[in-house]
Coordinates of C-alpha atoms and ligand atoms in Angstrom, one line a residue:
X161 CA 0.0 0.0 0.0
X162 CA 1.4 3.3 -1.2
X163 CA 1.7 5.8 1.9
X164 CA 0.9 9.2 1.2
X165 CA -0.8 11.6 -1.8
X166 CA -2.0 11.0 -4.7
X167 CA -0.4 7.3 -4.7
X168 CA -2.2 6.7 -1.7
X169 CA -5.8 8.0 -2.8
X170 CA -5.6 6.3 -6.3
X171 CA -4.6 3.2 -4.8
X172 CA -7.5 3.4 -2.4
X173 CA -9.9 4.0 -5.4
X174 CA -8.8 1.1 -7.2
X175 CA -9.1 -1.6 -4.3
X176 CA -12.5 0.0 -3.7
X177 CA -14.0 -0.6 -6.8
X178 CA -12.6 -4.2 -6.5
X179 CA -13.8 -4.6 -2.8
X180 CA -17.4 -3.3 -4.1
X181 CA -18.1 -5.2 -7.3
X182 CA -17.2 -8.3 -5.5
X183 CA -19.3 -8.0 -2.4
X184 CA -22.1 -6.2 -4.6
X185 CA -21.9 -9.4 -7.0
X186 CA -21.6 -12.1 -4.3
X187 CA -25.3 -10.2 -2.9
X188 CA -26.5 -10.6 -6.3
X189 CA -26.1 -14.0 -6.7
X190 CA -27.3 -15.1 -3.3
X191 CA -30.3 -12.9 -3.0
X192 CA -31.2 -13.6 -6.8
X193 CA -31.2 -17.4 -5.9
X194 CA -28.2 -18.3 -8.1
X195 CA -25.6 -19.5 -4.9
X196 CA -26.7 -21.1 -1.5
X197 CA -24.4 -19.6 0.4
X198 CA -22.8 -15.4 0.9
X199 CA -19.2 -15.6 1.2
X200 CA -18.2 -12.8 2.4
X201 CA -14.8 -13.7 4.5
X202 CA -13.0 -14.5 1.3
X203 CA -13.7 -11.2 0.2
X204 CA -12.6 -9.5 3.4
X205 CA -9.4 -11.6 3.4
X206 CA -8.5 -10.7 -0.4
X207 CA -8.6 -6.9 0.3
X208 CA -7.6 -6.9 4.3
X209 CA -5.3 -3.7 3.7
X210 CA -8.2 -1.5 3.0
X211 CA -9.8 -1.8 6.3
X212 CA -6.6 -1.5 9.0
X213 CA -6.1 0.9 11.4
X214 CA -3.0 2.0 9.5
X215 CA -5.1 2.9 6.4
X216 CA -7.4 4.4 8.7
X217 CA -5.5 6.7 9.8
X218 CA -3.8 7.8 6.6
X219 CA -6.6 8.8 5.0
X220 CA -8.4 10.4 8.0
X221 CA -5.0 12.8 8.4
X222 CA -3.9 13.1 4.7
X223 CA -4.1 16.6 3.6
X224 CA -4.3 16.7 0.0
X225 CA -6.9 18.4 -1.5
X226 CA -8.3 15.5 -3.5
X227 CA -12.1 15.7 -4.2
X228 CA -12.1 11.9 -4.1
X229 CA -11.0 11.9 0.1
X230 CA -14.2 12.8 1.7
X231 CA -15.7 9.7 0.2
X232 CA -13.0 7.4 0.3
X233 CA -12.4 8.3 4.0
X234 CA -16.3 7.5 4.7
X235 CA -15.7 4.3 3.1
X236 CA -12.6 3.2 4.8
X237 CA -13.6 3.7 7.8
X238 CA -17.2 2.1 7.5
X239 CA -15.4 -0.8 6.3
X240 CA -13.0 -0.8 9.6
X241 CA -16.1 0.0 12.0
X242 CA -17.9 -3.5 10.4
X243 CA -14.9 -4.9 10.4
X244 CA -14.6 -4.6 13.9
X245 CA -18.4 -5.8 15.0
X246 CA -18.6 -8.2 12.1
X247 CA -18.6 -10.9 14.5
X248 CA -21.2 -9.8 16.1
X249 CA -22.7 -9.0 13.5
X250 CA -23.2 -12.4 12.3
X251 CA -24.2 -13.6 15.4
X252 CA -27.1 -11.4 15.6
X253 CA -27.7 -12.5 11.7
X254 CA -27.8 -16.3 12.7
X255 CA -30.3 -15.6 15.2
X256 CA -32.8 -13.8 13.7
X257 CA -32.8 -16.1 11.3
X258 CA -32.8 -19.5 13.6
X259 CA -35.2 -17.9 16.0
X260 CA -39.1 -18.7 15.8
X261 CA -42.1 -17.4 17.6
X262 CA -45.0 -20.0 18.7
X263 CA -48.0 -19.1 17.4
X264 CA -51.2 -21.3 16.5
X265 CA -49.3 -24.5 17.7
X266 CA -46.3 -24.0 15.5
X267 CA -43.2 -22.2 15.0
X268 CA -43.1 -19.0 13.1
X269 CA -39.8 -17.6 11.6
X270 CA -38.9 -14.6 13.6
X271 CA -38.2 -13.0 10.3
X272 CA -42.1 -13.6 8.5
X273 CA -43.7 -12.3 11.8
X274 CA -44.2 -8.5 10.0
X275 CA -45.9 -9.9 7.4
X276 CA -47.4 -12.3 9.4
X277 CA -49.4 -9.4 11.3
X278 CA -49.9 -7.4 7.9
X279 CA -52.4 -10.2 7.0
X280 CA -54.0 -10.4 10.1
X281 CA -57.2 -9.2 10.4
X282 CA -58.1 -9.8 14.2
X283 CA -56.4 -6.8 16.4
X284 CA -56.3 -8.7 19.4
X285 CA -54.6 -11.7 17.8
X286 CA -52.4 -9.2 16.1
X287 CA -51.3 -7.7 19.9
X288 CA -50.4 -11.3 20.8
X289 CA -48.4 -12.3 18.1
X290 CA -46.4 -9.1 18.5
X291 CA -46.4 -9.2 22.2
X292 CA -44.5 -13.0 20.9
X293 CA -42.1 -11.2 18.7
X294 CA -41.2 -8.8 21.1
X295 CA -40.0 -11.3 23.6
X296 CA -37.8 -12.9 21.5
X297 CA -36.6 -9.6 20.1
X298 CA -35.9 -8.4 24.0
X299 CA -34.0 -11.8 24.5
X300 CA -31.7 -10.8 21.2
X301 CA -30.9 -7.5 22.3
X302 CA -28.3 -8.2 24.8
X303 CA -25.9 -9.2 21.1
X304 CA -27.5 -6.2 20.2
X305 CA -26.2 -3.7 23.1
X306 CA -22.5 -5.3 23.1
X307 CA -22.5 -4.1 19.5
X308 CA -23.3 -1.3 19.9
X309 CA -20.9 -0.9 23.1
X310 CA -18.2 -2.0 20.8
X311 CA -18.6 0.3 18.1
X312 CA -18.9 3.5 20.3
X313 CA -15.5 2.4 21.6
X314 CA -13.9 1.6 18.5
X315 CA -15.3 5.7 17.3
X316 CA -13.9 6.9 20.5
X317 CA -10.8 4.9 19.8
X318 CA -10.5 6.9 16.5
X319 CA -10.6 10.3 17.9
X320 CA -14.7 11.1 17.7
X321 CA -16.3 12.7 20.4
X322 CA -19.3 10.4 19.6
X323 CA -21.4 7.9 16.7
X324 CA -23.5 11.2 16.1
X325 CA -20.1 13.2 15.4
X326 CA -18.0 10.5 13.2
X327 CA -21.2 9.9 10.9
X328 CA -22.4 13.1 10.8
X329 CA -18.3 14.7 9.9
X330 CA -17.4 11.7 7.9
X331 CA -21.0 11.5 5.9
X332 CA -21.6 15.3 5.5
X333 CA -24.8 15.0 6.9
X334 CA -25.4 18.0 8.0
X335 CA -27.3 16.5 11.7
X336 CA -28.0 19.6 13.2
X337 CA -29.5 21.2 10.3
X338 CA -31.9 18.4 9.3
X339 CA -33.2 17.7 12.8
X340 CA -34.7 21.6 12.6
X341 CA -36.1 21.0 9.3
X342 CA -37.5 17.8 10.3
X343 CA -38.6 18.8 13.8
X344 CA -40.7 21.5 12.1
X345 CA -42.2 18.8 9.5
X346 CA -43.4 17.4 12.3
X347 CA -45.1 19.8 14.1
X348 CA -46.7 21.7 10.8
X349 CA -48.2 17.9 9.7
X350 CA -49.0 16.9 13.5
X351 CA -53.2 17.9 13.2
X352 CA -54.0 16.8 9.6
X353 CA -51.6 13.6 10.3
X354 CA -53.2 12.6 13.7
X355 CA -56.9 13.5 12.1
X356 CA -56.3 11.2 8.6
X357 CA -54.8 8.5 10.9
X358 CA -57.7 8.1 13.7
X359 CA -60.1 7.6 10.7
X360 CA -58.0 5.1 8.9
X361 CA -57.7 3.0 12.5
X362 CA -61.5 3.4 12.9
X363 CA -61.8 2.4 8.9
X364 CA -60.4 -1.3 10.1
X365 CA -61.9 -1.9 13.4
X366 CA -59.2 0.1 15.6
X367 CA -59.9 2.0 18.6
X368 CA -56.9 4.8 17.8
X369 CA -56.4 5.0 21.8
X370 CA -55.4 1.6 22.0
X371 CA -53.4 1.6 18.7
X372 CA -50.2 -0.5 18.2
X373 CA -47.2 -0.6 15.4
X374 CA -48.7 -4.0 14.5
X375 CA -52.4 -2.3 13.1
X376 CA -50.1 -0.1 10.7
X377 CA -48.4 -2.9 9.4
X378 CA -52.2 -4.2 8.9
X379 CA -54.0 -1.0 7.8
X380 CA -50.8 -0.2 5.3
X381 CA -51.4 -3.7 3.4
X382 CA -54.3 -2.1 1.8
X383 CA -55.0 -5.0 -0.9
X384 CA -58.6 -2.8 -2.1
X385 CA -55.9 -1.4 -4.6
X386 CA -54.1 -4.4 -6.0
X387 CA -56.3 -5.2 -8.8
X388 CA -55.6 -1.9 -10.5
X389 CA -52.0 -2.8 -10.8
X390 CA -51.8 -6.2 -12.4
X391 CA -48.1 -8.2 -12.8
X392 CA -48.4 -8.2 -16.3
X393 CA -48.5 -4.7 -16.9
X394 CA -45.4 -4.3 -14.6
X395 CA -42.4 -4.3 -16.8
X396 CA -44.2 -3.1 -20.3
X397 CA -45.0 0.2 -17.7
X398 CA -42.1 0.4 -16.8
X399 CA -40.3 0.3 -20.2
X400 CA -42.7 3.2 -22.0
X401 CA -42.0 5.5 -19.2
X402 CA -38.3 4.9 -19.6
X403 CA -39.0 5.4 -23.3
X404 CA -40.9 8.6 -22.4
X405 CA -37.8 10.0 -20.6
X406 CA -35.6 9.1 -23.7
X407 CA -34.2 6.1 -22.2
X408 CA -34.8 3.0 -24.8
X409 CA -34.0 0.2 -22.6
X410 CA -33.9 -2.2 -25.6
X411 CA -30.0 -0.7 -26.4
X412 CA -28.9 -0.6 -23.2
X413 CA -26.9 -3.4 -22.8
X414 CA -25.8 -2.8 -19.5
X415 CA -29.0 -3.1 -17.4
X416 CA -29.7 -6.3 -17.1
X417 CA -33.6 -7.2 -16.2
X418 CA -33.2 -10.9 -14.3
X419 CA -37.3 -11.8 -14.1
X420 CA -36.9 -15.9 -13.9
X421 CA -38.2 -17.3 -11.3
X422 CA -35.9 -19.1 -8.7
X423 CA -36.7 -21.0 -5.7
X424 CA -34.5 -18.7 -3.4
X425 CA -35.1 -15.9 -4.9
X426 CA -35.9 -12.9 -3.2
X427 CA -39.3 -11.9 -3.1
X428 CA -38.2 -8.3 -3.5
X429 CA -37.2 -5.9 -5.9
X430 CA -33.3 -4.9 -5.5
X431 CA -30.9 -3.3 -8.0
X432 CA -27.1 -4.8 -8.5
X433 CA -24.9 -2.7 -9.6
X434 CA -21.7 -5.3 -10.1
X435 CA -19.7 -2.6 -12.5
X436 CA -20.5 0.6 -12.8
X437 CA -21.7 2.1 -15.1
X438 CA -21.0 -1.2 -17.6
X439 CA -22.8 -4.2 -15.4
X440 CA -26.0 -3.5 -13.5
X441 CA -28.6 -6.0 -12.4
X442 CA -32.3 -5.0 -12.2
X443 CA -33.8 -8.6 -10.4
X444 CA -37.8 -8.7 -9.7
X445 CA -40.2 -11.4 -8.9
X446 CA -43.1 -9.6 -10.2
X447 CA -46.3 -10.6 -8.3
X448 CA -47.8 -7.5 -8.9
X449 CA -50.0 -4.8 -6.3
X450 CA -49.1 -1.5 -5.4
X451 CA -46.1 -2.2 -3.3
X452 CA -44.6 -4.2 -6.2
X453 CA -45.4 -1.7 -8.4
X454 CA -43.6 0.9 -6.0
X455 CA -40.7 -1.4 -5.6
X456 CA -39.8 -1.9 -9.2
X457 CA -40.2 1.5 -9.6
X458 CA -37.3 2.7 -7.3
X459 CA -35.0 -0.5 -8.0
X460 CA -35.4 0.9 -11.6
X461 CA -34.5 4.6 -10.1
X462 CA -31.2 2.9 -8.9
X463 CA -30.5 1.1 -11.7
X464 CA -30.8 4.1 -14.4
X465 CA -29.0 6.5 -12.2
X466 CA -25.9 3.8 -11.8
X467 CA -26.4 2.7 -15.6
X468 CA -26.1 6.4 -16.6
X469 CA -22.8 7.4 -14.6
X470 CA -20.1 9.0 -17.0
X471 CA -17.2 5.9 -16.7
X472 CA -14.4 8.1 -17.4
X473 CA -14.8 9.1 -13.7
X474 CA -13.0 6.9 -10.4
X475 CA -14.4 4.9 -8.4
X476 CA -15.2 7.5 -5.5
X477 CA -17.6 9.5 -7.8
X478 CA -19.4 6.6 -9.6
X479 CA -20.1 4.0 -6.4
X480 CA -19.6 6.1 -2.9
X481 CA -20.7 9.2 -1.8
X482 CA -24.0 10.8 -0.7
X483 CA -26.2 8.1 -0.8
X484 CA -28.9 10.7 -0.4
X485 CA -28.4 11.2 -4.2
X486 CA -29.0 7.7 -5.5
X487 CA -31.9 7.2 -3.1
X488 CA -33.0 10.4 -4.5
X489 CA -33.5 9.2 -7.9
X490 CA -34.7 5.7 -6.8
X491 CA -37.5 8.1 -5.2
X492 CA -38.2 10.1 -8.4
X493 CA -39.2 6.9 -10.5
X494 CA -41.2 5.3 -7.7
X495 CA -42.8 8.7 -7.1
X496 CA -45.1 8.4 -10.4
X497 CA -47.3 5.9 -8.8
X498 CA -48.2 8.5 -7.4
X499 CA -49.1 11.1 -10.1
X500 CA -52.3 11.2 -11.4
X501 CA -51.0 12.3 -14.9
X502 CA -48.8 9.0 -15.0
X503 CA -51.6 6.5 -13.7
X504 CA -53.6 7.2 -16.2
X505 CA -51.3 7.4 -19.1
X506 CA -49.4 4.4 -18.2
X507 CA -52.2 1.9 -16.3
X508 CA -55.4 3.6 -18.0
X509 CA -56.7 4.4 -14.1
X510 CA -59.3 6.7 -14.5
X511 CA -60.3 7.3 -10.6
X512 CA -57.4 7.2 -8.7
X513 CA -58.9 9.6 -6.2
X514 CA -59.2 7.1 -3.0
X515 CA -55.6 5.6 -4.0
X516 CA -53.9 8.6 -4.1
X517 CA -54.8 9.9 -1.4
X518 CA -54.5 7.1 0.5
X519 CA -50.5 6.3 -0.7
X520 CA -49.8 10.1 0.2
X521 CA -51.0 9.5 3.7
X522 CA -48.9 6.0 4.0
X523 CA -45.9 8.3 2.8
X524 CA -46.7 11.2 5.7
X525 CA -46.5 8.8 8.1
X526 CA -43.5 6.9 6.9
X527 CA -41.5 10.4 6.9
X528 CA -42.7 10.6 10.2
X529 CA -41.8 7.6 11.2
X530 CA -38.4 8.5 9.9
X531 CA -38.4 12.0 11.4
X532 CA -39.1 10.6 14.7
X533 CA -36.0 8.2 14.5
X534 CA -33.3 10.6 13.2
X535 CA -34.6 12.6 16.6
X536 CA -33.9 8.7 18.5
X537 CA -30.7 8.0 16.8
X538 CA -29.4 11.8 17.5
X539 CA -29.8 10.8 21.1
X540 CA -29.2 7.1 21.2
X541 CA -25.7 7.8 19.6
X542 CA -24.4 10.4 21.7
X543 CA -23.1 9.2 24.7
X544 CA -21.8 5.4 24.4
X545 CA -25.0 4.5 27.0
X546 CA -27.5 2.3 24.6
X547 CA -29.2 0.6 27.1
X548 CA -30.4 4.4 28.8
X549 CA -32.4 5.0 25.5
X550 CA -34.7 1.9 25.1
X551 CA -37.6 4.3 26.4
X552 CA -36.6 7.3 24.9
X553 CA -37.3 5.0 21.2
X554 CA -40.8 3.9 22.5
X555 CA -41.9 7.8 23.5
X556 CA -40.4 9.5 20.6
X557 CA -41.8 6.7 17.7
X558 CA -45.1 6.3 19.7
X559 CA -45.5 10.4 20.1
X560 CA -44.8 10.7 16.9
X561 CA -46.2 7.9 14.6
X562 CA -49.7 7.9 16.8
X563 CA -49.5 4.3 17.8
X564 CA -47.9 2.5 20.9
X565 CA -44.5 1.5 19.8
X566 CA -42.4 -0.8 22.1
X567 CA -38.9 0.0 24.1
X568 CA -37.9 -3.9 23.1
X569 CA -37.0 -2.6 19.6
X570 CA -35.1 0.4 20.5
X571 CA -32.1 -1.5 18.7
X572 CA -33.9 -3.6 15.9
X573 CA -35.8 -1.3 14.5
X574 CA -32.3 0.5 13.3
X575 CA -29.4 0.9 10.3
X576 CA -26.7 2.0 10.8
X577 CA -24.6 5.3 10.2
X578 CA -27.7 7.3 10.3
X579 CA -29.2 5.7 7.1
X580 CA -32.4 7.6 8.1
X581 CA -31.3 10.6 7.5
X582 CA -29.7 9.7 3.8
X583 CA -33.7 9.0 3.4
X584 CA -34.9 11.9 4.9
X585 CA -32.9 14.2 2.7
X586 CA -33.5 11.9 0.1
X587 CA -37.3 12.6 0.1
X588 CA -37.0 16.5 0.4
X589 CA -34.7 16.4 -3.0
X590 CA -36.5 14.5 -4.5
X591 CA -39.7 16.4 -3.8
X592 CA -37.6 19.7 -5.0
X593 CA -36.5 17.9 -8.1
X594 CA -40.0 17.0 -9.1
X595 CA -41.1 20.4 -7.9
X596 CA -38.8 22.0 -10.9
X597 CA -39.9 19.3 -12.8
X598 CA -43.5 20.2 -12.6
X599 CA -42.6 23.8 -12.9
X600 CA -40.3 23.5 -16.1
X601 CA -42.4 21.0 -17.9
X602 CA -45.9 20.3 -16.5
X603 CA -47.4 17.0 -15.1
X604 CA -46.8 15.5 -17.9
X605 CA -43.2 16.2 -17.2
X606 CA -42.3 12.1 -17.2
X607 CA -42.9 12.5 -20.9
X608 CA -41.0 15.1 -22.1
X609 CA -37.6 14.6 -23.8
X610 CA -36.0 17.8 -22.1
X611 CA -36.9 16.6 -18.9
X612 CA -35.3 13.3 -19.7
X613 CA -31.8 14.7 -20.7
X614 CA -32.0 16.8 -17.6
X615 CA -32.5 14.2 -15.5
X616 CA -29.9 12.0 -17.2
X617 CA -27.4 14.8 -17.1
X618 CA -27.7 14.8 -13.5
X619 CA -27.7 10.7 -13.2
X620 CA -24.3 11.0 -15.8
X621 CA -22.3 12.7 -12.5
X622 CA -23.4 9.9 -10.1
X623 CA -22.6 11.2 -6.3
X624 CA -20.0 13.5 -7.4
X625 CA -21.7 15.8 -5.5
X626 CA -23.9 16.4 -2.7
X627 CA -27.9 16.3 -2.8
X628 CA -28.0 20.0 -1.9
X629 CA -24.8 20.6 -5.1
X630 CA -27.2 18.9 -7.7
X631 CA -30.3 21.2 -6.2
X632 CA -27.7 24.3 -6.8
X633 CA -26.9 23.3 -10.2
X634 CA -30.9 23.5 -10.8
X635 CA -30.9 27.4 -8.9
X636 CA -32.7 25.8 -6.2
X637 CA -31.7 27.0 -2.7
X638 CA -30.1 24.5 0.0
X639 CA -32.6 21.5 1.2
X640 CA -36.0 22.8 1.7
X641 CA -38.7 20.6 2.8
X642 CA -41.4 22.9 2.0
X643 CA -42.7 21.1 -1.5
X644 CA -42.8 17.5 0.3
X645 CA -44.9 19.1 3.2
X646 CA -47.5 21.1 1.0
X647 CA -47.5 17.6 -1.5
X648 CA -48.4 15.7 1.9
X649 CA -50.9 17.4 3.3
X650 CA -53.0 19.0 0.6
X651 CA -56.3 17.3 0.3
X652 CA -56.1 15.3 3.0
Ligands
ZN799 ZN1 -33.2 2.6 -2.5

């Protein structure tokens, strides 16, 4: 390993790209059903240099003006942080997956409980089946809290004051900044929030006083809108909207669409990008319904953006970075399921009235659901104590959602390195995006060839730059959550 400069920094590049296409393709082929097993270790092993402490700490004090450091530093020392819990790590992987919760005489995977509940239609039997996950979940946590532990000490370790500081300074996150924006979402979309959601609860049998997290998973389900979004229409909608942005997806080589079916493959949507921009797998099990339809939708966000990144760029720009950005433009393309413009042109829905209005609720209370946990994780992270803030989760999350939420799962229901707020600002760009979008080029804006080449301009520079640059680059201001806020609550 080279030691210093330039040497140093394109040497890092390189062994990140290889670290990344072979992890990202070993994920490929185990969640697309093609290999039994993930093996990771030999990955590890191959490219153990990247994640020492010695290569830490280049790269955190090199000095060189490099506009590849700030993302290769994030990288290297996310790698060294899972390094160091990977262990762990595993061990709480193994369990969730070995553990099962009794329930009607048998013995439930721990893991199908959520949906489990969504298709439950008895609340009480819901409570109890939750009330059985949560007991398992409470005995887990213990692997849980010594992760944690161990983490906060390997930050300190590195010279952080706390989680919250080396995410936040290493990520660019900009904490401080989004918990006021966010704080204020919540309290301007508190009364029409709290009114839509009692009479959703009541609209399935719920008292809303007596409320849990297991009657959203329930009332979100919503099958009354399936049969408007049928599998077969899935990928042939998909394809004409692509064509409509100027994308013809039958020259594009490089996307690769994997629809077989596979015993063990995942049920779920998920984008591969194995080289990018010249190898990208787009792998669905289309069942069809309005989730699958969403799904697709921002795997095929993901999949354009990385399939559209100029290759005569490193590593750093094309595959690391703000993942606010990607996410971003994942959002975008799942974001015309909910235009009325698009259902219409694309699925001939004529009264999309009840469904829109009902997804645009589901999406106010997922932001707040996300609002409420960047306020958590700012807290939880602070001061190396995880266990003090198991009842801090179940006030914020159960203040803020409207629905009793449990301290058990003050460490499940978590990512880590703040992912919720790479989501957060994810949303509000994307809002702003579509907000100039709109502006420039109408509803029909999905259709519109100079929309198209804007959008794949921006894709072309992959996470060069920040969420907030790209806005700039637009004359938009900073991050302003504004046109998400007005979207969510108008008509309600
Ligand atoms: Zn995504």
């Amino acid at each position: 390993m080279p030691k210093t400069g330039r040497a140093l920094i394109d040497w890092l590049d390189e062994q990140a790209a290889a670290f990344s296409g072979a992890t990202t393709r070993e994920y490929y082929l185990n969640y697309a059903g093609l290999k039994d097993d993930l093996s990771l270790a030999p990955i590890y092993r191959r490219h153990r240099a990247l994640f020492t402490r010695e290569t830490v700490d280049r790269i955190v004090t090199t000095r060189s003006k490099d506009e590849r450091v700030p993302n290769l530093r994030e990288f290297v020392v996310d790698g060294y942080l899972e390094q160091a819990a990977k262990r762990l790590t595993e061990e709480i992987a193994g369990r969730e997956t070995a553990d099962t919760v009794e329930w009607d005489g048998e013995d439930l995977p721990y893991r199908s409980v959520q949906q489990e509940l969504a298709n439950e239609p008895d609340a009480a039997r819901r409570r109890d089946l939750d009330q059985r996950r949560l007991e398992v979940t409470a005995a887990q946590n213990g692997l849980r809290e010594r992760r944690w532990e161990l983490l906060y000490g390997q930050t300190r370790g590195l010279g952080f004051d706390s989680y919250v500081d080396l995410c936040d300074k290493l990520g660019a996150l900009e904490l401080q900044p989004l918990r006021e924006i966010t704080e204020r979402f919540l309290w301007e979309t508190e009364l029409t929030y709290r009114a839509r959601l009692e009479r959703e609860l009541r609209g399935i049998g719920v008292d809303p006083a007596l409320a849990e997290r297991a009657d959203l998973l329930r009332l979100f389900r919503a099958s009354q809108f399936d049969d408007s979004f049928p599998e077969d229409r899935m990928v042939p909608a998909l394809y004409a909207t692509l064509r409509g942005l100027g994308v013809d997806v039958d020259q594009q080589p490089n996307v690769i669409l994997d629809t077989e079916d596979r015993p063990r493959k995942s049920p779920r949507a998920f984008c591969a990008p194995t080289r990018i921009p010249d190898e990208i797998y787009l792998v669905i099990s289309p069942h069809g319904g309005h989730d699958d339809y969403r799904a697709l939708f921002h795997e095929a966000g993901h999949a354009q953006h990385f399939a559209h990144i100029s290759g005569n760029q490193p590593f750093a720009f094309r595959g690391l970075g703000d993942n606010s950005v990607t996410e971003g433009f994942a959002f975008v393309l799942e974001h015309l399921l909910y235009s009325r413009a698009w259902l219409r042109r694309y699925l001939g829905i004529k009264k999309s009235a009840a469904y829109l209005s009902f997804v645009r609720f589901h999406k106010l209370y997922f932001l707040r659901r996300y609002a409420a946990k960047l306020l958590y994780e700012l807290e939880l992270h602070s001061d190396g104590e995880p266990r003090a803030h198991a009842k801090r989760y179940a006030d914020l999350l159960t203040s803020h959602v409207g629905v009793r939420y449990s301290a058990a799962d003050y460490l499940s229901d978590l990512d880590d390195g703040f992912y919720c707020a790479r989501y957060l600002r994810a949303w509000i760009f994307e809002a702003q995006l579509r907000a100039v979008f709109r502006r420039r080029w109408g509803e029909q804006w999905f259709r519109n060839r100079d929309a198209g080449a804007t959008l794949r301009d921006l894709w072309s520079m992959g996470q060069r730059y920040s969420a907030v640059e790209l806005l700039r680059r637009l004359d938009e201001p900073g991050l302003d959550i504004g046109p998400l806020a007005e979207e969510l609550t108008a008509g309600s």
